[in-house]
PDB file of C-alpha atoms and ligand atoms in Angstrom:
ATOM      1  CA  MET A   9      42.464  11.007  21.746  1.00 52.00           C
ATOM      2  CA  LYS A  10      45.282  10.470  19.117  1.00 61.00           C
ATOM      3  CA  ASN A  11      42.969   7.957  17.207  1.00 69.00           C
ATOM      4  CA  LEU A  12      40.369  10.699  17.027  1.00 66.00           C
ATOM      5  CA  PHE A  13      42.823  12.969  15.688  1.00 69.00           C
ATOM      6  CA  LEU A  14      43.875  10.557  13.076  1.00 69.00           C
ATOM      7  CA  PHE A  15      40.298   9.691  12.111  1.00 67.00           C
ATOM      8  CA  ALA A  16      39.524  13.493  11.640  1.00 68.00           C
ATOM      9  CA  ILE A  17      42.402  14.119   9.453  1.00 69.00           C
ATOM     10  CA  MET A  18      41.461  11.061   7.359  1.00 64.00           C
ATOM     11  CA  ILE A  19      37.913  12.336   7.053  1.00 61.00           C
ATOM     12  CA  LEU A  20      39.333  15.823   5.951  1.00 59.00           C
ATOM     13  CA  PHE A  21      41.750  13.981   3.576  1.00 59.00           C
ATOM     14  CA  PHE A  22      39.105  12.005   1.810  1.00 57.00           C
ATOM     15  CA  THR A  23      36.373  14.867   1.642  1.00 58.00           C
ATOM     16  CA  THR A  24      39.082  17.081   0.021  1.00 56.00           C
ATOM     17  CA  LEU A  25      40.106  14.377  -2.337  1.00 54.00           C
ATOM     18  CA  GLY A  26      36.463  13.961  -3.624  1.00 61.00           C
ATOM     19  CA  ASN A  27      35.909  17.709  -3.653  1.00 76.00           C
ATOM     20  CA  ALA A  28      39.354  18.263  -5.514  1.00 80.00           C
ATOM     21  CA  GLN A  29      37.665  17.037  -8.539  1.00 86.00           C
ATOM     22  CA  ILE A  30      34.894  19.459  -8.291  1.00 90.00           C
ATOM     23  CA  PRO A  31      35.312  22.932  -9.992  1.00 89.00           C
ATOM     24  CA  ASP A  32      35.846  26.110  -7.684  1.00 88.00           C
ATOM     25  CA  LYS A  33      33.363  28.193  -9.669  1.00 90.00           C
ATOM     26  CA  PHE A  34      29.656  27.267 -10.427  1.00 95.00           C
ATOM     27  CA  GLU A  35      28.210  28.468 -13.733  1.00 95.00           C
ATOM     28  CA  ASN A  36      24.575  27.377 -13.692  1.00 97.00           C
ATOM     29  CA  LEU A  37      23.158  27.739 -10.199  1.00 98.00           C
ATOM     30  CA  GLN A  38      19.673  28.886 -10.374  1.00 98.00           C
ATOM     31  CA  VAL A  39      18.234  28.272  -7.083  1.00 98.00           C
ATOM     32  CA  LEU A  40      21.113  27.917  -4.990  1.00 97.00           C
ATOM     33  CA  PRO A  41      22.618  30.873  -3.894  1.00 96.00           C
ATOM     34  CA  LYS A  42      25.308  32.176  -6.609  1.00 94.00           C
ATOM     35  CA  GLU A  43      27.903  32.909  -3.964  1.00 93.00           C
ATOM     36  CA  ILE A  44      27.654  29.471  -2.056  1.00 96.00           C
ATOM     37  CA  SER A  45      30.957  28.091  -1.098  1.00 95.00           C
ATOM     38  CA  LYS A  46      31.977  24.899  -2.437  1.00 95.00           C
ATOM     39  CA  ARG A  47      31.630  23.255   0.855  1.00 94.00           C
ATOM     40  CA  GLU A  48      28.216  24.241   1.306  1.00 95.00           C
ATOM     41  CA  LEU A  49      27.556  23.006  -2.330  1.00 97.00           C
ATOM     42  CA  MET A  50      28.715  19.752  -1.724  1.00 96.00           C
ATOM     43  CA  GLY A  51      27.050  19.299   1.454  1.00 95.00           C
ATOM     44  CA  ASN A  52      23.877  19.901  -0.290  1.00 97.00           C
ATOM     45  CA  MET A  53      24.818  17.439  -3.262  1.00 97.00           C
ATOM     46  CA  LYS A  54      25.739  14.806  -0.787  1.00 96.00           C
ATOM     47  CA  SER A  55      22.299  15.182   1.198  1.00 96.00           C
ATOM     48  CA  PHE A  56      20.452  14.836  -2.178  1.00 98.00           C
ATOM     49  CA  ALA A  57      22.305  11.752  -3.058  1.00 97.00           C
ATOM     50  CA  LEU A  58      21.798  10.054   0.421  1.00 96.00           C
ATOM     51  CA  GLY A  59      18.248  11.384   0.868  1.00 97.00           C
ATOM     52  CA  LEU A  60      17.100   9.742  -2.758  1.00 97.00           C
ATOM     53  CA  GLY A  61      19.762   6.949  -2.402  1.00 95.00           C
ATOM     54  CA  VAL A  62      21.261   7.796  -5.669  1.00 96.00           C
ATOM     55  CA  ARG A  63      24.725   8.685  -7.012  1.00 96.00           C
ATOM     56  CA  CYS A  64      25.692  12.027  -8.407  1.00 97.00           C
ATOM     57  CA  GLN A  65      24.797  10.784 -12.089  1.00 97.00           C
ATOM     58  CA  PHE A  66      21.058  10.446 -11.160  1.00 98.00           C
ATOM     59  CA  CYS A  67      21.025  14.338 -11.835  1.00 98.00           C
ATOM     60  CA  HIS A  68      24.220  14.917 -13.659  1.00 98.00           C
ATOM     61  CA  VAL A  69      25.658  13.874 -16.961  1.00 98.00           C
ATOM     62  CA  GLY A  70      28.381  11.223 -16.213  1.00 96.00           C
ATOM     63  CA  GLU A  71      29.012   7.520 -15.816  1.00 95.00           C
ATOM     64  CA  GLU A  72      29.448   5.226 -12.882  1.00 92.00           C
ATOM     65  CA  GLY A  73      33.180   4.909 -12.410  1.00 91.00           C
ATOM     66  CA  GLN A  74      34.110   8.192 -14.302  1.00 93.00           C
ATOM     67  CA  PRO A  75      36.053  10.361 -12.116  1.00 93.00           C
ATOM     68  CA  LEU A  76      33.880  13.387 -11.094  1.00 93.00           C
ATOM     69  CA  SER A  77      36.267  15.748 -12.977  1.00 92.00           C
ATOM     70  CA  GLU A  78      34.881  14.233 -16.272  1.00 94.00           C
ATOM     71  CA  PHE A  79      31.236  14.882 -15.250  1.00 96.00           C
ATOM     72  CA  ASP A  80      29.358  17.878 -16.811  1.00 96.00           C
ATOM     73  CA  PHE A  81      27.875  19.373 -13.655  1.00 97.00           C
ATOM     74  CA  VAL A  82      26.765  22.460 -15.681  1.00 97.00           C
ATOM     75  CA  SER A  83      24.550  20.666 -17.973  1.00 98.00           C
ATOM     76  CA  ASP A  84      20.752  20.662 -17.476  1.00 98.00           C
ATOM     77  CA  GLU A  85      20.197  17.726 -19.693  1.00 98.00           C
ATOM     78  CA  LYS A  86      18.576  15.457 -17.123  1.00 98.00           C
ATOM     79  CA  GLU A  87      15.014  16.063 -16.183  1.00 98.00           C
ATOM     80  CA  THR A  88      15.852  14.737 -12.723  1.00 98.00           C
ATOM     81  CA  LYS A  89      18.175  17.954 -12.166  1.00 98.00           C
ATOM     82  CA  LYS A  90      15.425  20.077 -13.433  1.00 98.00           C
ATOM     83  CA  LYS A  91      13.076  18.563 -10.943  1.00 98.00           C
ATOM     84  CA  ALA A  92      15.508  18.762  -8.274  1.00 98.00           C
ATOM     85  CA  ARG A  93      15.623  22.459  -8.651  1.00 98.00           C
ATOM     86  CA  VAL A  94      11.830  22.492  -7.769  1.00 98.00           C
ATOM     87  CA  MET A  95      12.560  20.375  -4.632  1.00 98.00           C
ATOM     88  CA  ILE A  96      15.206  22.816  -3.497  1.00 98.00           C
ATOM     89  CA  GLN A  97      12.821  25.594  -3.673  1.00 98.00           C
ATOM     90  CA  MET A  98       9.964  23.526  -1.869  1.00 98.00           C
ATOM     91  CA  ARG A  99      12.548  22.622   0.752  1.00 98.00           C
ATOM     92  CA  ASP A 100      13.597  26.247   1.202  1.00 97.00           C
ATOM     93  CA  ALA A 101       9.904  27.474   1.311  1.00 98.00           C
ATOM     94  CA  ILE A 102       9.164  24.725   3.839  1.00 97.00           C
ATOM     95  CA  ASN A 103      11.987  25.724   6.170  1.00 96.00           C
ATOM     96  CA  ASN A 104      12.052  29.404   5.695  1.00 95.00           C
ATOM     97  CA  GLN A 105       8.306  30.447   5.076  1.00 95.00           C
ATOM     98  CA  HIS A 106       6.319  27.663   6.850  1.00 96.00           C
ATOM     99  CA  LEU A 107       8.299  26.118   9.686  1.00 95.00           C
ATOM    100  CA  THR A 108       9.371  29.410  10.935  1.00 94.00           C
ATOM    101  CA  GLN A 109       5.776  30.380  11.672  1.00 94.00           C
ATOM    102  CA  LEU A 110       5.570  27.697  14.264  1.00 94.00           C
ATOM    103  CA  GLY A 111       7.503  29.991  16.613  1.00 91.00           C
ATOM    104  CA  GLU A 112       9.807  27.355  17.621  1.00 91.00           C
ATOM    105  CA  GLU A 113      13.141  28.502  19.261  1.00 89.00           C
ATOM    106  CA  ASN A 114      15.075  25.632  17.370  1.00 87.00           C
ATOM    107  CA  ALA A 115      12.662  24.599  14.923  1.00 85.00           C
ATOM    108  CA  LEU A 116      13.531  21.382  12.951  1.00 93.00           C
ATOM    109  CA  GLN A 117      14.401  21.581   9.333  1.00 95.00           C
ATOM    110  CA  VAL A 118      12.864  19.515   6.420  1.00 97.00           C
ATOM    111  CA  ASN A 119      15.351  18.128   4.176  1.00 97.00           C
ATOM    112  CA  CYS A 120      15.106  15.695   1.020  1.00 98.00           C
ATOM    113  CA  VAL A 121      15.517  12.655   3.401  1.00 97.00           C
ATOM    114  CA  THR A 122      12.615  13.635   5.348  1.00 97.00           C
ATOM    115  CA  CYS A 123      10.168  12.576   2.444  1.00 97.00           C
ATOM    116  CA  HIS A 124      12.418  10.440   0.353  1.00 97.00           C
ATOM    117  CA  HIS A 125      13.775   8.145   2.831  1.00 96.00           C
ATOM    118  CA  GLY A 126      16.377   7.041   0.513  1.00 95.00           C
ATOM    119  CA  GLN A 127      14.066   6.459  -2.505  1.00 96.00           C
ATOM    120  CA  GLU A 128      14.077   8.169  -5.952  1.00 97.00           C
ATOM    121  CA  GLU A 129      10.253   8.801  -5.432  1.00 96.00           C
ATOM    122  CA  PRO A 130       8.959   8.702  -1.826  1.00 96.00           C
ATOM    123  CA  LYS A 131       6.504   5.831  -1.733  1.00 97.00           C
ATOM    124  CA  THR A 132       5.114   3.839   1.187  1.00 97.00           C
ATOM    125  CA  ILE A 133       5.066   0.233   0.924  1.00 98.00           C
ATOM    126  CA  GLU A 134       1.269   0.335   0.938  1.00 98.00           C
ATOM    127  CA  LEU A 135       1.484   2.577  -2.124  1.00 98.00           C
ATOM    128  CA  VAL A 136       4.001   0.231  -3.982  1.00 98.00           C
ATOM    129  CA  MET A 137       1.715  -2.778  -3.294  1.00 98.00           C
ATOM    130  CA  ASN A 138      -1.306  -1.149  -4.607  1.00 97.00           C
ATOM    131  CA  GLU A 139       0.377  -0.035  -7.743  1.00 97.00           C
ATOM    132  CA  THR A 140       2.132  -3.421  -8.337  1.00 98.00           C
ATOM    133  CA  ILE A 141      -1.200  -5.071  -7.823  1.00 97.00           C
ATOM    134  CA  GLU A 142      -2.842  -2.876 -10.285  1.00 96.00           C
ATOM    135  CA  LYS A 143      -0.158  -3.347 -12.959  1.00 97.00           C
ATOM    136  CA  GLY A 144       0.760  -6.931 -12.657  1.00 96.00           C
ATOM    137  CA  GLY A 145      -1.666  -8.814 -10.369  1.00 97.00           C
ATOM    138  CA  ILE A 146      -1.030 -10.107  -6.941  1.00 97.00           C
ATOM    139  CA  GLU A 147       1.805 -12.712  -7.748  1.00 97.00           C
ATOM    140  CA  SER A 148       4.149  -9.963  -9.065  1.00 98.00           C
ATOM    141  CA  ALA A 149       2.947  -7.812  -5.939  1.00 98.00           C
ATOM    142  CA  THR A 150       4.146 -10.584  -3.467  1.00 98.00           C
ATOM    143  CA  GLN A 151       7.395 -11.084  -5.449  1.00 98.00           C
ATOM    144  CA  LYS A 152       7.962  -7.416  -5.130  1.00 98.00           C
ATOM    145  CA  TYR A 153       7.293  -7.437  -1.322  1.00 98.00           C
ATOM    146  CA  ARG A 154       9.717 -10.253  -0.993  1.00 98.00           C
ATOM    147  CA  GLU A 155      12.434  -8.280  -3.199  1.00 98.00           C
ATOM    148  CA  LEU A 156      11.919  -5.041  -1.381  1.00 97.00           C
ATOM    149  CA  ARG A 157      12.107  -6.770   2.106  1.00 98.00           C
ATOM    150  CA  GLU A 158      15.266  -8.722   1.090  1.00 97.00           C
ATOM    151  CA  LYS A 159      16.865  -5.231   0.054  1.00 95.00           C
ATOM    152  CA  HIS A 160      15.784  -2.920   2.609  1.00 95.00           C
ATOM    153  CA  TYR A 161      14.666  -4.802   5.653  1.00 96.00           C
ATOM    154  CA  GLY A 162      16.297  -3.073   8.683  1.00 95.00           C
ATOM    155  CA  GLY A 163      16.817   0.412   6.719  1.00 93.00           C
ATOM    156  CA  PHE A 164      14.772   3.338   6.864  1.00 92.00           C
ATOM    157  CA  THR A 165      13.087   3.162   3.522  1.00 95.00           C
ATOM    158  CA  TYR A 166       9.774   0.966   4.082  1.00 97.00           C
ATOM    159  CA  ASN A 167       7.813  -0.032   6.885  1.00 97.00           C
ATOM    160  CA  PHE A 168       8.041  -3.903   7.122  1.00 98.00           C
ATOM    161  CA  GLN A 169       5.946  -4.222  10.347  1.00 97.00           C
ATOM    162  CA  ALA A 170       2.588  -6.054  10.133  1.00 98.00           C
ATOM    163  CA  ARG A 171       0.265  -3.080   9.787  1.00 98.00           C
ATOM    164  CA  PRO A 172       1.037  -1.886   6.236  1.00 98.00           C
ATOM    165  CA  LEU A 173       0.079  -5.366   4.468  1.00 98.00           C
ATOM    166  CA  GLU A 174      -2.964  -5.564   6.925  1.00 98.00           C
ATOM    167  CA  ARG A 175      -4.187  -2.147   5.673  1.00 98.00           C
ATOM    168  CA  VAL A 176      -3.782  -2.979   1.917  1.00 98.00           C
ATOM    169  CA  SER A 177      -5.426  -6.390   2.658  1.00 98.00           C
ATOM    170  CA  GLN A 178      -8.571  -4.833   4.364  1.00 96.00           C
ATOM    171  CA  SER A 179      -9.028  -2.434   1.716  1.00 96.00           C
ATOM    172  CA  LEU A 180      -8.721  -5.123  -1.024  1.00 97.00           C
ATOM    173  CA  ALA A 181     -11.269  -7.411   0.906  1.00 96.00           C
ATOM    174  CA  GLY A 182     -13.433  -4.202   1.127  1.00 95.00           C
ATOM    175  CA  SER A 183     -13.672  -3.743  -2.429  1.00 95.00           C
ATOM    176  CA  GLY A 184     -14.272  -7.517  -3.336  1.00 95.00           C
ATOM    177  CA  LYS A 185     -10.839  -8.591  -4.226  1.00 96.00           C
ATOM    178  CA  VAL A 186     -10.900 -11.532  -1.490  1.00 97.00           C
ATOM    179  CA  ASP A 187      -8.242 -13.743  -3.380  1.00 97.00           C
ATOM    180  CA  GLU A 188      -5.802 -10.912  -3.361  1.00 97.00           C
ATOM    181  CA  ALA A 189      -6.459 -10.120   0.325  1.00 98.00           C
ATOM    182  CA  ILE A 190      -5.945 -13.700   1.398  1.00 98.00           C
ATOM    183  CA  ALA A 191      -2.819 -13.898  -0.529  1.00 98.00           C
ATOM    184  CA  LEU A 192      -1.233 -10.735   1.039  1.00 98.00           C
ATOM    185  CA  LEU A 193      -2.411 -11.871   4.624  1.00 98.00           C
ATOM    186  CA  LYS A 194      -0.808 -15.174   4.033  1.00 98.00           C
ATOM    187  CA  LEU A 195       2.395 -13.566   3.148  1.00 98.00           C
ATOM    188  CA  ASN A 196       2.274 -11.339   6.001  1.00 98.00           C
ATOM    189  CA  LEU A 197       1.840 -14.160   8.348  1.00 98.00           C
ATOM    190  CA  GLU A 198       5.161 -15.520   6.993  1.00 98.00           C
ATOM    191  CA  PHE A 199       6.849 -12.686   8.702  1.00 98.00           C
ATOM    192  CA  HIS A 200       4.391 -11.907  11.398  1.00 98.00           C
ATOM    193  CA  PRO A 201       3.115 -14.899  12.684  1.00 98.00           C
ATOM    194  CA  GLU A 202       1.936 -13.715  15.972  1.00 97.00           C
ATOM    195  CA  SER A 203      -0.079 -10.694  14.596  1.00 98.00           C
ATOM    196  CA  PHE A 204      -3.457 -11.433  15.688  1.00 97.00           C
ATOM    197  CA  MET A 205      -4.936  -8.921  13.403  1.00 97.00           C
ATOM    198  CA  SER A 206      -3.455 -10.885  10.362  1.00 98.00           C
ATOM    199  CA  HIS A 207      -5.207 -13.876  11.695  1.00 98.00           C
ATOM    200  CA  TYR A 208      -8.303 -12.265  12.231  1.00 97.00           C
ATOM    201  CA  SER A 209      -8.381 -10.490   8.728  1.00 97.00           C
ATOM    202  CA  LEU A 210      -7.571 -13.731   7.087  1.00 98.00           C
ATOM    203  CA  GLY A 211     -10.403 -15.638   8.880  1.00 97.00           C
ATOM    204  CA  GLU A 212     -12.844 -12.853   7.788  1.00 96.00           C
ATOM    205  CA  ALA A 213     -11.713 -13.133   4.186  1.00 97.00           C
ATOM    206  CA  LEU A 214     -11.725 -16.890   4.085  1.00 97.00           C
ATOM    207  CA  ALA A 215     -15.356 -16.610   5.542  1.00 96.00           C
ATOM    208  CA  MET A 216     -16.231 -14.243   2.580  1.00 95.00           C
ATOM    209  CA  LYS A 217     -15.186 -17.219   0.327  1.00 94.00           C
ATOM    210  CA  GLY A 218     -17.587 -19.482   2.162  1.00 94.00           C
ATOM    211  CA  ASP A 219     -14.499 -21.432   3.559  1.00 95.00           C
ATOM    212  CA  LYS A 220     -16.013 -21.836   6.913  1.00 95.00           C
ATOM    213  CA  GLU A 221     -13.591 -24.469   8.462  1.00 96.00           C
ATOM    214  CA  ALA A 222     -10.495 -22.540   7.422  1.00 97.00           C
ATOM    215  CA  ALA A 223     -12.101 -19.154   8.571  1.00 97.00           C
ATOM    216  CA  VAL A 224     -12.704 -20.669  11.968  1.00 97.00           C
ATOM    217  CA  LYS A 225      -9.131 -21.825  12.243  1.00 97.00           C
ATOM    218  CA  SER A 226      -7.559 -18.594  11.646  1.00 98.00           C
ATOM    219  CA  LEU A 227     -10.119 -16.949  13.947  1.00 97.00           C
ATOM    220  CA  GLU A 228      -9.111 -19.298  16.787  1.00 97.00           C
ATOM    221  CA  LYS A 229      -5.602 -18.522  16.110  1.00 97.00           C
ATOM    222  CA  ALA A 230      -6.342 -14.764  16.361  1.00 97.00           C
ATOM    223  CA  TYR A 231      -8.274 -15.569  19.780  1.00 97.00           C
ATOM    224  CA  GLU A 232      -5.418 -17.482  21.243  1.00 97.00           C
ATOM    225  CA  ILE A 233      -3.018 -14.579  20.738  1.00 97.00           C
ATOM    226  CA  MET A 234      -5.519 -11.906  21.784  1.00 96.00           C
ATOM    227  CA  PRO A 235      -8.446 -13.193  23.771  1.00 96.00           C
ATOM    228  CA  ASN A 236     -10.763 -10.810  22.899  1.00 94.00           C
ATOM    229  CA  PRO A 237     -14.772 -11.314  23.170  1.00 95.00           C
ATOM    230  CA  ARG A 238     -15.382  -9.751  20.058  1.00 94.00           C
ATOM    231  CA  ILE A 239     -13.257 -12.562  18.264  1.00 95.00           C
ATOM    232  CA  LYS A 240     -15.008 -15.218  20.205  1.00 96.00           C
ATOM    233  CA  LYS A 241     -18.352 -13.943  19.064  1.00 95.00           C
ATOM    234  CA  LYS A 242     -17.249 -13.738  15.470  1.00 94.00           C
ATOM    235  CA  ILE A 243     -16.022 -17.316  15.708  1.00 96.00           C
ATOM    236  CA  GLU A 244     -19.438 -18.416  17.114  1.00 95.00           C
ATOM    237  CA  GLU A 245     -21.270 -16.334  14.535  1.00 93.00           C
ATOM    238  CA  ILE A 246     -19.230 -18.198  11.615  1.00 92.00           C
ATOM    239  CA  SER A 247     -19.646 -21.546  13.110  1.00 90.00           C
ATOM    240  CA  LYS A 248     -23.429 -21.044  13.101  1.00 86.00           C
ATOM    241  CA  LYS A 249     -23.863 -20.242   9.585  1.00 76.00           C
TER     242      LYS A 249
HETATM  243  C1  HEC B  12      18.868  14.877  -6.952  1.00 53.89           C
HETATM  244  C2  HEC B  12      19.638  15.498  -7.995  1.00 53.89           C
HETATM  245  C3  HEC B  12      21.200  15.828  -7.601  1.00 53.89           C
HETATM  246  C4  HEC B  12      22.052  15.144  -7.013  1.00 53.89           C
HETATM  247  C5  HEC B  12      21.739  13.385  -6.724  1.00 53.89           C
HETATM  248  C6  HEC B  12      23.389  15.731  -7.339  1.00 53.89           C
HETATM  249  N1  HEC B  12      23.028  16.689  -7.610  1.00 53.89           N
HETATM  250 FE1  HEC B  12      24.446  18.361  -8.040  1.00 53.89          FE
HETATM  251  N2  HEC B  12      23.149  19.528  -8.563  1.00 53.89           N
HETATM  252  C7  HEC B  12      21.763  19.265  -8.884  1.00 53.89           C
HETATM  253  C8  HEC B  12      20.897  20.555  -9.003  1.00 53.89           C
HETATM  254  C9  HEC B  12      19.462  20.660  -9.071  1.00 53.89           C
HETATM  255  C10 HEC B  12      21.758  21.604  -9.126  1.00 53.89           C
HETATM  256  C11 HEC B  12      21.713  22.966  -9.627  1.00 53.89           C
HETATM  257  C12 HEC B  12      21.333  23.793  -8.598  1.00 53.89           C
HETATM  258  C13 HEC B  12      20.846  25.447  -8.805  1.00 53.89           C
HETATM  259  O1  HEC B  12      20.355  25.429  -9.910  1.00 53.89           O
HETATM  260  O2  HEC B  12      20.885  26.279  -8.116  1.00 53.89           O
HETATM  261  C14 HEC B  12      23.383  20.926  -9.060  1.00 53.89           C
HETATM  262  C15 HEC B  12      24.504  21.633  -9.171  1.00 53.89           C
HETATM  263  C16 HEC B  12      25.691  21.110  -9.139  1.00 53.89           C
HETATM  264  C17 HEC B  12      26.827  21.561  -9.318  1.00 53.89           C
HETATM  265  C18 HEC B  12      27.158  23.105  -9.724  1.00 53.89           C
HETATM  266  C19 HEC B  12      27.313  23.087 -11.236  1.00 53.89           C
HETATM  267  C20 HEC B  12      27.348  24.364 -11.818  1.00 53.89           C
HETATM  268  O3  HEC B  12      28.330  24.824 -12.124  1.00 53.89           O
HETATM  269  O4  HEC B  12      26.340  25.296 -12.009  1.00 53.89           O
HETATM  270  C21 HEC B  12      28.017  20.640  -8.940  1.00 53.89           C
HETATM  271  C22 HEC B  12      29.548  20.812  -9.010  1.00 53.89           C
HETATM  272  C23 HEC B  12      27.350  19.558  -8.463  1.00 53.89           C
HETATM  273  N3  HEC B  12      25.807  19.618  -8.587  1.00 53.89           N
HETATM  274  C24 HEC B  12      27.805  18.376  -8.207  1.00 53.89           C
HETATM  275  C25 HEC B  12      27.317  17.354  -7.593  1.00 53.89           C
HETATM  276  C26 HEC B  12      28.094  16.244  -7.257  1.00 53.89           C
HETATM  277  C27 HEC B  12      29.542  16.034  -7.040  1.00 53.89           C
HETATM  278  C28 HEC B  12      26.868  15.076  -6.890  1.00 53.89           C
HETATM  279  C29 HEC B  12      27.131  13.748  -6.209  1.00 53.89           C
HETATM  280  C30 HEC B  12      27.825  13.707  -4.741  1.00 53.89           C
HETATM  281  C31 HEC B  12      25.642  15.656  -7.054  1.00 53.89           C
HETATM  282  N4  HEC B  12      25.836  16.938  -7.556  1.00 53.89           N
HETATM  283  C32 HEC B  12      24.699  15.186  -6.774  1.00 53.89           C
HETATM  284  C33 HEC B  12      21.117  18.257  -8.363  1.00 53.89           C
HETATM  285  C34 HEC B  12      21.745  17.067  -8.111  1.00 53.89           C
HETATM  286  C1  HEC B  13       7.737  17.256   1.481  1.00 53.89           C
HETATM  287  C2  HEC B  13       8.171  16.165   0.773  1.00 53.89           C
HETATM  288  C3  HEC B  13       9.398  16.239  -0.166  1.00 53.89           C
HETATM  289  C4  HEC B  13      10.798  16.736   0.154  1.00 53.89           C
HETATM  290  C5  HEC B  13      11.225  17.650   1.434  1.00 53.89           C
HETATM  291  C6  HEC B  13      11.238  16.509  -1.067  1.00 53.89           C
HETATM  292  N1  HEC B  13      10.788  15.772  -2.028  1.00 53.89           N
HETATM  293 FE1  HEC B  13      11.488  15.209  -3.824  1.00 53.89          FE
HETATM  294  N2  HEC B  13       9.515  14.479  -4.280  1.00 53.89           N
HETATM  295  C7  HEC B  13       8.585  14.414  -3.449  1.00 53.89           C
HETATM  296  C8  HEC B  13       7.371  13.682  -3.872  1.00 53.89           C
HETATM  297  C9  HEC B  13       5.975  13.457  -3.301  1.00 53.89           C
HETATM  298  C10 HEC B  13       7.894  13.328  -5.272  1.00 53.89           C
HETATM  299  C11 HEC B  13       7.196  12.629  -6.454  1.00 53.89           C
HETATM  300  C12 HEC B  13       6.344  13.639  -7.159  1.00 53.89           C
HETATM  301  C13 HEC B  13       5.579  12.901  -8.412  1.00 53.89           C
HETATM  302  O1  HEC B  13       6.355  12.640  -9.279  1.00 53.89           O
HETATM  303  O2  HEC B  13       4.411  12.505  -8.344  1.00 53.89           O
HETATM  304  C14 HEC B  13       9.159  13.931  -5.326  1.00 53.89           C
HETATM  305  C15 HEC B  13      10.034  13.902  -6.572  1.00 53.89           C
HETATM  306  C16 HEC B  13      11.348  14.210  -6.678  1.00 53.89           C
HETATM  307  C17 HEC B  13      12.039  13.867  -7.919  1.00 53.89           C
HETATM  308  C18 HEC B  13      11.796  13.355  -9.305  1.00 53.89           C
HETATM  309  C19 HEC B  13      12.101  11.771  -9.013  1.00 53.89           C
HETATM  310  C20 HEC B  13      11.790  11.092 -10.345  1.00 53.89           C
HETATM  311  O3  HEC B  13      12.271   9.938 -10.513  1.00 53.89           O
HETATM  312  O4  HEC B  13      10.990  11.655 -11.239  1.00 53.89           O
HETATM  313  C21 HEC B  13      13.436  14.367  -7.670  1.00 53.89           C
HETATM  314  C22 HEC B  13      14.578  14.225  -8.409  1.00 53.89           C
HETATM  315  C23 HEC B  13      13.249  14.959  -6.090  1.00 53.89           C
HETATM  316  N3  HEC B  13      12.146  14.741  -5.450  1.00 53.89           N
HETATM  317  C24 HEC B  13      14.392  15.311  -5.535  1.00 53.89           C
HETATM  318  C25 HEC B  13      14.413  16.116  -4.120  1.00 53.89           C
HETATM  319  C26 HEC B  13      15.449  16.604  -3.590  1.00 53.89           C
HETATM  320  C27 HEC B  13      16.777  16.820  -4.248  1.00 53.89           C
HETATM  321  C28 HEC B  13      15.088  17.018  -2.323  1.00 53.89           C
HETATM  322  C29 HEC B  13      15.719  17.876  -1.338  1.00 53.89           C
HETATM  323  C30 HEC B  13      16.230  19.108  -1.923  1.00 53.89           C
HETATM  324  C31 HEC B  13      13.665  16.623  -2.188  1.00 53.89           C
HETATM  325  N4  HEC B  13      13.227  15.852  -3.461  1.00 53.89           N
HETATM  326  C32 HEC B  13      12.583  16.995  -1.273  1.00 53.89           C
HETATM  327  C33 HEC B  13       8.403  14.879  -2.056  1.00 53.89           C
HETATM  328  C34 HEC B  13       9.490  15.610  -1.506  1.00 53.89           C
END
């Protein structure tokens, strides 16, 4: 009980310390209510920073390590601040005009984190992979995946389960980019050796390349994990060719 009290005092102390460097009057509020309290304004700002995984200087003029009292919060120099205004309006419209129409008593509220999941731009891992393949080819994409996984695994920003890379690979194979699909499926199997779907898709892709032996091996592995008659049939089909 006593510890809890001390903890509360500490939290209060540090929040006040941080906020003490922030002016009490605001001069350039265009979308937030002009009469907003400092506490509420800072609540907004912290949820922006957390939602996008950034610090104050992402939107405001100031440097890492500089005291907040020296930041120019009034300035509209940064594009990101102007974009954030549009986002605040969007958030409020979703919450106040749209979600209210559902007639739920305690309607959930959308906030920056709902879409952004700790990223500057809200992108799924599928989108990041497709973009990176387009720009830099499959090698830079596999490199990118490893880096993102290293940095974000266990966090809430990207889905590192087996499914996303399987979906990207399947669509690559479908558009004739079989080598790329094979590379991604092999990457996926490093992290998800028990995904029958990755083994199965790899088998299909290898068959498309005409590598019958390797294809059958992959499909047999898929069948071992998931003894489904359709996989069996596929194996027979390819073996006969
Ligand atoms: C994603 C962008 C973004 C981030 C990150 C952000 N802000 Fe802001 N901030 C804004 C926007 C947009 C406004 C103006 C809102 C408006 O026009 O109503 C603003 C306004 C302010 C103001 C009021 C300035 C004035 O006098 O008009 C202060 C103070 C402020 N922010 C502090 C902070 C602090 C401290 C942080 C870091 C904890 C922070 N902000 C992080 C976007 C951001
Ligand atoms: C409904 C989903 C959604 C919500 C909620 C949302 N955003 Fe966004 N935001 C997006 C999308 C999508 C983009 C990318 C638009 C583009 O550039 O194509 C984006 C882009 C941005 C950008 C520009 C990033 C850049 O690097 O150019 C900023 C800044 C931003 N959002 C801030 C916020 C803030 C602050 C909030 C909360 C007040 C918020 N967003 C809430 C979907 C959302």
